[in-house]
Each structure stands twice: as structure tokens, then as C-alpha cells.
PDB file of C-alpha atoms in Angstrom:
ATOM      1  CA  UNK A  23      13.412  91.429  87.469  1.00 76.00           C
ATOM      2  CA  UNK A  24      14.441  92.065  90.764  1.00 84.00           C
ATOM      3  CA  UNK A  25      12.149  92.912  94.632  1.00 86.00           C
ATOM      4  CA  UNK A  26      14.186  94.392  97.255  1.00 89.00           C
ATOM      5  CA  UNK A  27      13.337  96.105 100.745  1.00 93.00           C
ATOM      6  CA  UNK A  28      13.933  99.925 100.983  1.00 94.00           C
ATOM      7  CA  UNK A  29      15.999 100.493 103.999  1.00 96.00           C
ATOM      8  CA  UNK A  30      18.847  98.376 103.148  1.00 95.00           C
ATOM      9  CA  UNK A  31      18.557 100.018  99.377  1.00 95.00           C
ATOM     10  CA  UNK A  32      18.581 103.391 101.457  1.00 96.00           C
ATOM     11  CA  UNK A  33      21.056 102.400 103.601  1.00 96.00           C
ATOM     12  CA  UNK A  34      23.443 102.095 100.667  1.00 96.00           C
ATOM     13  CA  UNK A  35      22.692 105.445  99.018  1.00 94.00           C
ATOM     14  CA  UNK A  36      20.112 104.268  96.122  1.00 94.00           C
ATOM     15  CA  UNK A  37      20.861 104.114  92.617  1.00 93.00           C
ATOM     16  CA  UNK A  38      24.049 105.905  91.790  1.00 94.00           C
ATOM     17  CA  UNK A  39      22.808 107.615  88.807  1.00 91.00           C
ATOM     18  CA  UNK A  40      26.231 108.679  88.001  1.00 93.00           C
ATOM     19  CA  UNK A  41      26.868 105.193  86.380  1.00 92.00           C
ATOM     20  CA  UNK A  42      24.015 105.267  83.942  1.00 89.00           C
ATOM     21  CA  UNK A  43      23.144 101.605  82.367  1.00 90.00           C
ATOM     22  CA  UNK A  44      24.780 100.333  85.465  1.00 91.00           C
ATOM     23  CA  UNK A  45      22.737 101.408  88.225  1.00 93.00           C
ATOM     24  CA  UNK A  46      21.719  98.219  89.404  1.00 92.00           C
ATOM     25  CA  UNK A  47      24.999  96.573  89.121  1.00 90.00           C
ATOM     26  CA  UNK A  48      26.669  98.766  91.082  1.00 95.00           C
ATOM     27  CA  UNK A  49      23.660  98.844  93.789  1.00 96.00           C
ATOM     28  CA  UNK A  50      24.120  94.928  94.154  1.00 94.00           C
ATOM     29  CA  UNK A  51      27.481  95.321  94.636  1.00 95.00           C
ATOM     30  CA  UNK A  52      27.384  97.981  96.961  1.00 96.00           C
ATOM     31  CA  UNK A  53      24.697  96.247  98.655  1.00 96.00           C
ATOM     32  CA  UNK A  54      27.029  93.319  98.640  1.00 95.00           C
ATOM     33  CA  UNK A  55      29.909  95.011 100.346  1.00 96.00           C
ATOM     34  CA  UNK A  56      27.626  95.979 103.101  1.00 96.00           C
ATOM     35  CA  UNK A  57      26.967  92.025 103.770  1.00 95.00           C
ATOM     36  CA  UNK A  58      23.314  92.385 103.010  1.00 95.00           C
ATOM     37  CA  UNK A  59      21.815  88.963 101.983  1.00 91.00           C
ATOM     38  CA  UNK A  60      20.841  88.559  97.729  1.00 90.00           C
ATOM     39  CA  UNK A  61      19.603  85.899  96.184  1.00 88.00           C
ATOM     40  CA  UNK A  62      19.001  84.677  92.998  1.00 85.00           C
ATOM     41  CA  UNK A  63      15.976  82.927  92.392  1.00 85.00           C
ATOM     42  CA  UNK A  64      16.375  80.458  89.855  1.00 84.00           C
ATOM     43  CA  UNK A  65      13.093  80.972  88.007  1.00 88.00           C
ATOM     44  CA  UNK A  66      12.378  83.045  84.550  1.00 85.00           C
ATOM     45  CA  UNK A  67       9.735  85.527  85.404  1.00 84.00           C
ATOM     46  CA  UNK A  68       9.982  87.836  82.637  1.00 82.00           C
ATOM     47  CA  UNK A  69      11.114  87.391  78.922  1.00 83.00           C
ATOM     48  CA  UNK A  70      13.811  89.702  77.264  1.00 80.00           C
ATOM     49  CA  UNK A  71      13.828  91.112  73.905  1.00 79.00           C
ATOM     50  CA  UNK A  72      16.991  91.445  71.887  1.00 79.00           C
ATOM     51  CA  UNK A  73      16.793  94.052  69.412  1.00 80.00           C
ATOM     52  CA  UNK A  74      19.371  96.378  67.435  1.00 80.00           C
ATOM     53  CA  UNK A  75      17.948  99.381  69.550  1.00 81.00           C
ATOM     54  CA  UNK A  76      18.365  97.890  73.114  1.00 78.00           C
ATOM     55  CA  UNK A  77      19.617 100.129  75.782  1.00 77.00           C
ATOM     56  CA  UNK A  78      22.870  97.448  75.936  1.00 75.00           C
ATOM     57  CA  UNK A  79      23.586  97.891  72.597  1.00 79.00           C
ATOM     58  CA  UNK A  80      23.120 101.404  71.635  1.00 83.00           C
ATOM     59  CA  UNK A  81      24.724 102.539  75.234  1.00 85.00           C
ATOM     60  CA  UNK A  82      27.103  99.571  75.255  1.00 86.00           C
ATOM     61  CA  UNK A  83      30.295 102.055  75.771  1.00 90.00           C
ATOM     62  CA  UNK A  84      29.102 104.021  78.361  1.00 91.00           C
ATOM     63  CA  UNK A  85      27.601 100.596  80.240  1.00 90.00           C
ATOM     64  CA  UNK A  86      31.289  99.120  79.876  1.00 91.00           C
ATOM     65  CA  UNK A  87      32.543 101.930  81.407  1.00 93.00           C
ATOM     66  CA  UNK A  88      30.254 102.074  84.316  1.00 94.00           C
ATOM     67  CA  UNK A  89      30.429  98.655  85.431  1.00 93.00           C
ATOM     68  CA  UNK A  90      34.080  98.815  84.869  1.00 94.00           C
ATOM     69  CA  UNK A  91      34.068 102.150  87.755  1.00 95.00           C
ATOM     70  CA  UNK A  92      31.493  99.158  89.747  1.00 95.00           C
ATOM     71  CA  UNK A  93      33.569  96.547  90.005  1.00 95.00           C
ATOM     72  CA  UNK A  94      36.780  98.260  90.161  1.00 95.00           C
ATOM     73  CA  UNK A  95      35.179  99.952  93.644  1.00 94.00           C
ATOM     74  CA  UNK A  96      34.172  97.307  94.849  1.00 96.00           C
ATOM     75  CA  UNK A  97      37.295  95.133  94.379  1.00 95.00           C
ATOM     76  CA  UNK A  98      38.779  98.368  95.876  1.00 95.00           C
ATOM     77  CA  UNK A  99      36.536  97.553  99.107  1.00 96.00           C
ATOM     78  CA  UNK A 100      37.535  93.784  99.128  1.00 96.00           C
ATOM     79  CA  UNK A 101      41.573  94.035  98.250  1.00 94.00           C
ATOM     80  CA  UNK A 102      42.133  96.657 100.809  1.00 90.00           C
ATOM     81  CA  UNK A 103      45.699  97.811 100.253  1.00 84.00           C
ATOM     82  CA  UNK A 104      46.476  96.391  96.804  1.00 86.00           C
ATOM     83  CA  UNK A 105      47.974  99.133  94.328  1.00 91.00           C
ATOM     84  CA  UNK A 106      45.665 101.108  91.244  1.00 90.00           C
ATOM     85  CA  UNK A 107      47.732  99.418  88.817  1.00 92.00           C
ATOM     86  CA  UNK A 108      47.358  95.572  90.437  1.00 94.00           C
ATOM     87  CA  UNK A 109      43.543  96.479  90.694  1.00 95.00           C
ATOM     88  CA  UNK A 110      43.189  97.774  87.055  1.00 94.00           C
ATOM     89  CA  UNK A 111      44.853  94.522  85.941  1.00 94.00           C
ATOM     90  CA  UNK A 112      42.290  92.613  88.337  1.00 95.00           C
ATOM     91  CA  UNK A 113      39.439  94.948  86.798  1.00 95.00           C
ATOM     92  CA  UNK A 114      40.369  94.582  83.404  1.00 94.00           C
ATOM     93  CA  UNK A 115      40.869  90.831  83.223  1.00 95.00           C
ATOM     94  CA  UNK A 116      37.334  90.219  85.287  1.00 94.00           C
ATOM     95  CA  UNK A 117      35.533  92.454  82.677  1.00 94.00           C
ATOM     96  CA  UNK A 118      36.809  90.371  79.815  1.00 93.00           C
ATOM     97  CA  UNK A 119      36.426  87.008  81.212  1.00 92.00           C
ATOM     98  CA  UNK A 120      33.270  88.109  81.690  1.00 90.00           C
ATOM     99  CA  UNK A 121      32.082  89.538  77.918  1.00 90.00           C
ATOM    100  CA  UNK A 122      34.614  86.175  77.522  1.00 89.00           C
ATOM    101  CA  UNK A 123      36.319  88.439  74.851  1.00 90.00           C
ATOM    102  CA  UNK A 124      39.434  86.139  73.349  1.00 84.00           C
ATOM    103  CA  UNK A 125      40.886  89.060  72.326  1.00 87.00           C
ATOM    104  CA  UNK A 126      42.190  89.763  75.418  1.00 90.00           C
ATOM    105  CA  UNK A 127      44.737  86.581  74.686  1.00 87.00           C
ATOM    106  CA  UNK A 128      46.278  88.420  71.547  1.00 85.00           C
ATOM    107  CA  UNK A 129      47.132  91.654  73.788  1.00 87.00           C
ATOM    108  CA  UNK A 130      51.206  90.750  74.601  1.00 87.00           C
ATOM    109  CA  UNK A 131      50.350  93.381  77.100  1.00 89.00           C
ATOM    110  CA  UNK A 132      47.696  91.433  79.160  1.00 89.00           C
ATOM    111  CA  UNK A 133      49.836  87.956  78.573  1.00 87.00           C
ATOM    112  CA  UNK A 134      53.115  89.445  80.318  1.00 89.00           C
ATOM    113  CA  UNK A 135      50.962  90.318  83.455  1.00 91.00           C
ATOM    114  CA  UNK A 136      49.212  86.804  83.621  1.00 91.00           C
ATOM    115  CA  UNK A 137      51.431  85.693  85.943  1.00 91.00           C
ATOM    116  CA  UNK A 138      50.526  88.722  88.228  1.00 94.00           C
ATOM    117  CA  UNK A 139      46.730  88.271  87.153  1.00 94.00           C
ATOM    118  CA  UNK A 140      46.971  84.779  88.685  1.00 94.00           C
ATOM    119  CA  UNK A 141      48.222  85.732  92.022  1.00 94.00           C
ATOM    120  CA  UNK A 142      45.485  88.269  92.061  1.00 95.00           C
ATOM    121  CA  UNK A 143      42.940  86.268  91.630  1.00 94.00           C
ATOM    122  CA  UNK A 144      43.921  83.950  94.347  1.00 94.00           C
ATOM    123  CA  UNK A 145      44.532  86.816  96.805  1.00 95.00           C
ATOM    124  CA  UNK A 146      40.499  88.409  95.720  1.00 96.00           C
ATOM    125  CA  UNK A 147      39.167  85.015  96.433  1.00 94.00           C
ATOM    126  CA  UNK A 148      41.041  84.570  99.544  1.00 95.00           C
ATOM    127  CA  UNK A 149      40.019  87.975 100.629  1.00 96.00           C
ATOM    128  CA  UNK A 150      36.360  87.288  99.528  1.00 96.00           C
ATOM    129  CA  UNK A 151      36.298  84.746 101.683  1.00 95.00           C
ATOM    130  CA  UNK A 152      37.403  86.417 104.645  1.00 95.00           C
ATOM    131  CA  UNK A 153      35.522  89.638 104.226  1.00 96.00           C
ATOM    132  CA  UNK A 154      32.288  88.030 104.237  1.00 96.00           C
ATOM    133  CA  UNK A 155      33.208  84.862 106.758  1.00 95.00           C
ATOM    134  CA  UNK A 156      32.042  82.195 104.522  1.00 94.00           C
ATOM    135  CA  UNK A 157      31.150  78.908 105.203  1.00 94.00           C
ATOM    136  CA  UNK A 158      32.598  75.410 103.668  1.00 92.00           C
ATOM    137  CA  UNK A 159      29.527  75.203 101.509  1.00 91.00           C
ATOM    138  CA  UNK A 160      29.781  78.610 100.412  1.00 92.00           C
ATOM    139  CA  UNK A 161      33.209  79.001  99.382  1.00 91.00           C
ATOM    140  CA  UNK A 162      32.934  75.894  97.375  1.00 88.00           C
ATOM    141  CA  UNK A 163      29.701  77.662  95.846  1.00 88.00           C
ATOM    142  CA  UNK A 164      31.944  80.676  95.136  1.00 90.00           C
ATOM    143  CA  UNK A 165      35.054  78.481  93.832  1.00 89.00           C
ATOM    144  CA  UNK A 166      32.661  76.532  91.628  1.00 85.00           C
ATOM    145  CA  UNK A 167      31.222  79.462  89.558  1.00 87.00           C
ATOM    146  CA  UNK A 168      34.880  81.531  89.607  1.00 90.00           C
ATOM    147  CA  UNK A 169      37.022  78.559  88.365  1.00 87.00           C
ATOM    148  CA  UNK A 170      34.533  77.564  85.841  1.00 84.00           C
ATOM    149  CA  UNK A 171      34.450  80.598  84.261  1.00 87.00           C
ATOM    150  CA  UNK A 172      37.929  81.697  84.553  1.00 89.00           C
ATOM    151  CA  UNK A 173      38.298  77.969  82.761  1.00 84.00           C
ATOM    152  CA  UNK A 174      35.394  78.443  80.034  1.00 84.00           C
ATOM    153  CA  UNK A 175      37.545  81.887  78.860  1.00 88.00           C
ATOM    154  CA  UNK A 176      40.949  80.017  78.987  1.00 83.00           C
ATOM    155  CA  UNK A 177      39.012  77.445  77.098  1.00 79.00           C
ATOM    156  CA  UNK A 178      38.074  80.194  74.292  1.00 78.00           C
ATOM    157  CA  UNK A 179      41.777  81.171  74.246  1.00 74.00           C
ATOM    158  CA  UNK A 180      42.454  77.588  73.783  1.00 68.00           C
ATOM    159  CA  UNK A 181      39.942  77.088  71.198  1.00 64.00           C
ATOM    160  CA  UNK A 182      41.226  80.060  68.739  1.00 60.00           C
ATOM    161  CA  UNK A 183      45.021  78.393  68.249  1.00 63.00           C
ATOM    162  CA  UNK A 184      46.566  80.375  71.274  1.00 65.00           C
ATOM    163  CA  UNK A 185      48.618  79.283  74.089  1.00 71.00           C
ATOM    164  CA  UNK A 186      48.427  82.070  76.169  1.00 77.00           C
ATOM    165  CA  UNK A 187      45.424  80.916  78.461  1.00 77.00           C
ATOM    166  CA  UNK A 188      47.391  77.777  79.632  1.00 79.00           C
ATOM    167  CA  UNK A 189      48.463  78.748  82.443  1.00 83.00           C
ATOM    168  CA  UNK A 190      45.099  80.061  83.357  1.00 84.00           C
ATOM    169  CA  UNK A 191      44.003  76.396  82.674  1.00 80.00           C
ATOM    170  CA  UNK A 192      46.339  75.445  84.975  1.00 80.00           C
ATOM    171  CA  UNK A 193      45.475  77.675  88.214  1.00 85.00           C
ATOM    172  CA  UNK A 194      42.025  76.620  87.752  1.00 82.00           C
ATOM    173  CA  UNK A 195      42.827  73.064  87.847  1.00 77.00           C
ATOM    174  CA  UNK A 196      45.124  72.714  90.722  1.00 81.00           C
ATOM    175  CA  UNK A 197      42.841  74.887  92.693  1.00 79.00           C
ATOM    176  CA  UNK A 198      39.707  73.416  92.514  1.00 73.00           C
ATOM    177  CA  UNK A 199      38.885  69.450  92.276  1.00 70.00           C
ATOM    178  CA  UNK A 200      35.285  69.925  91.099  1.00 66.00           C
ATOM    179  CA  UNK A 201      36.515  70.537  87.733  1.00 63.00           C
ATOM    180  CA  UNK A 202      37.703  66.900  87.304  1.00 63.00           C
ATOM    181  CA  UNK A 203      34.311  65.758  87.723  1.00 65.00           C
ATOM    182  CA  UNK A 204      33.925  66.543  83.990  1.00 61.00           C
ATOM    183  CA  UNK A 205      37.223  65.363  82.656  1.00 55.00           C
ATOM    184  CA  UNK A 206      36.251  65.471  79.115  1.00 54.00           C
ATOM    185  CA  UNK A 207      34.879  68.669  79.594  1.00 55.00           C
ATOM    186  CA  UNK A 208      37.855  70.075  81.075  1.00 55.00           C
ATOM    187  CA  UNK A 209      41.087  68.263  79.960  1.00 54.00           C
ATOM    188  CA  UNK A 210      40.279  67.768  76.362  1.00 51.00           C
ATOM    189  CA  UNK A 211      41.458  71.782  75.594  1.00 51.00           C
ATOM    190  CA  UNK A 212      44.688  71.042  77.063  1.00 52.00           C
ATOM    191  CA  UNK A 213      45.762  68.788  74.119  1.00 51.00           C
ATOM    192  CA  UNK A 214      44.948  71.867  71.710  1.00 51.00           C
ATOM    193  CA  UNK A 215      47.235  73.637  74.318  1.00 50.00           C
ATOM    194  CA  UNK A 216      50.405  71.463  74.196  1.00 51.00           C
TER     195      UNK A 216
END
């Protein structure tokens, strides 16, 4: 459920309806990029059904697709001069971890560029940080959710008998302190890994 004002929704060019089943994702991002203020209020207010003919699942394709074109513009916006092929990497990794989809982890293809998928995630969140002037608290906020789930899909990697997400482990690890708050949360996968 979401309330919004008009003008800044205006401002922004509405719904693209190009990018059917991801309307609203894209209009948060774009609104985003802007440097409009969201919020997320942490409060159920509506109840969701899950059935076999939901929008998500009969459309799931064509809503992959779409927020794939979303995200891919707006890391566009963020990494400024960064090549089509570094940004499809970025693009395609973010989807995944995501949908957390471990097969990603069996694709040699994906695992010879995690090395470069590394250095772009450091560079997104560095340029995140700039393009929007955050604060202490608010770069820890945005560390806190990106490291934990960039270490929740290494975990899943870890968790099916492959290797390959260890050095994602690792990045997450050196990079952010929180994580060792949890230790058994968080270093227990990397004995699986070794």
C-alpha cells in the first residue's frame, strides 16, 4: 500500500507504463534519483493473497524484465561513467541476490566476474553515498541492509556445497563490523566454505 503527494509523482513523469508489473518500482526509483524523501512505514496495513493466478506469477517474465530495465537505469544515474557491460554485471548480480537465486553460483560465467562484481559493488555504494550526501547514521542504515543481504545469498551459495560465494562472504565481512554482532549467525557458513 503506498500514499504519495502528486507534484513530486508529476515531477518525475508518473507511472512509466512502458514497464508493465513494474510501474511502481521504477517510480520509487526514479523518485529516488530525484532525492525526494520515501519512507517505509513499518506497519502491515493490508494483507496479500498468494495464489497460482497472481499478477507476479502469471506475468513473472515480463516483471523480471521490467525491473531489470528499473534498476539497470537507475544504477545508470548513480555509476555515472561506468561501461554497459560493468553495469549489466552490477544489474544482473543485484537481481539475483535479490530473488536470492543460488543458481547464479553454478554459472562459471557469473563466478569469473566476481572479482569485478565485488569492486562494483563497493564503487555503487560509495557512489550512493555521495550522490545523495548521506549522513553517518544513514550510511550505516544503507551498509546494514546491503551487506546483510549480499551475505544471506553468499550464505545460500554456501549452504548448497559451493565455494563460489566465499569471497562474497569475505567483502561483506571486512567491510562492515555490524555483522560480527551475530557471530554464529555469520561465521558458522564459513566452515561449510573451507
Amino acid at each position: 500500500s503506498v500514499l504519495f503527494r502528486k507534484e513530486p509523482v508529476m515531477d518525475v513523469g508518473k507511472y512509466n507504463e512502458s514497464l508493465f508489473f513494474a510501474e511502481d518500482y521504477d517510480l520509487w526509483a526514479r523518485l529516488s534519483l530525484k532525492k525526494y524523501k520515501l519512507a517505509n512505514i513499518p506497519e502491515f496495513l493490508i494483507k496479500v493473497r498468494h495464489h497460482r493466478e497472481r499478477t507476479s506469477r502469471q506475468f513473472h517474465q515480463a516483471q523480471l524484465n521490467n525491473t531489470y530495465a528499473s534498476i539497470l537505469n537507475f544504477i545508470r544515474v548513480i555509476m555515472g561513467d561506468s561501461s554497459d557491460s560493468d553495469l549489466g554485471l552490477l544489474c544482473d548480480f543485484l537481481i539475483s541476490a535479490g530473488l536470492m537465486k543460488k543458481e547464479y553460483f553454478a554459472d562459471e560465467k557469473n563466478i569469473l566476474h566476481l572479482k569485478k562484481i565485488i569492486d562494483l559493488l563497493q564503487l555503487l555504494l560509495e557512489k550512493i553515498e555521495a550522490y545523495y550526501s548521506l549522513k553517518k547514521s544513514e550510511i550505516y542504515l544503507v551498509k546494514k541492509v546491503f551487506y546483510t543481504r549480499i551475505l544471506n545469498f553468499a550464505y545460500l551459495a554456501a549452504s548448497s556445497e559451493n565455494r563460489h560465494g566465499f569471497p562474497l562472504y569475505l567483502y561483506c565481512l571486512k567491510n562492515y563490523a555490524h555483522l560480527f554482532a551475530k557471530p554464529k549467525l555469520y561465521i558458522y557458513p564459513l566452515k561449510s566454505m573451507l
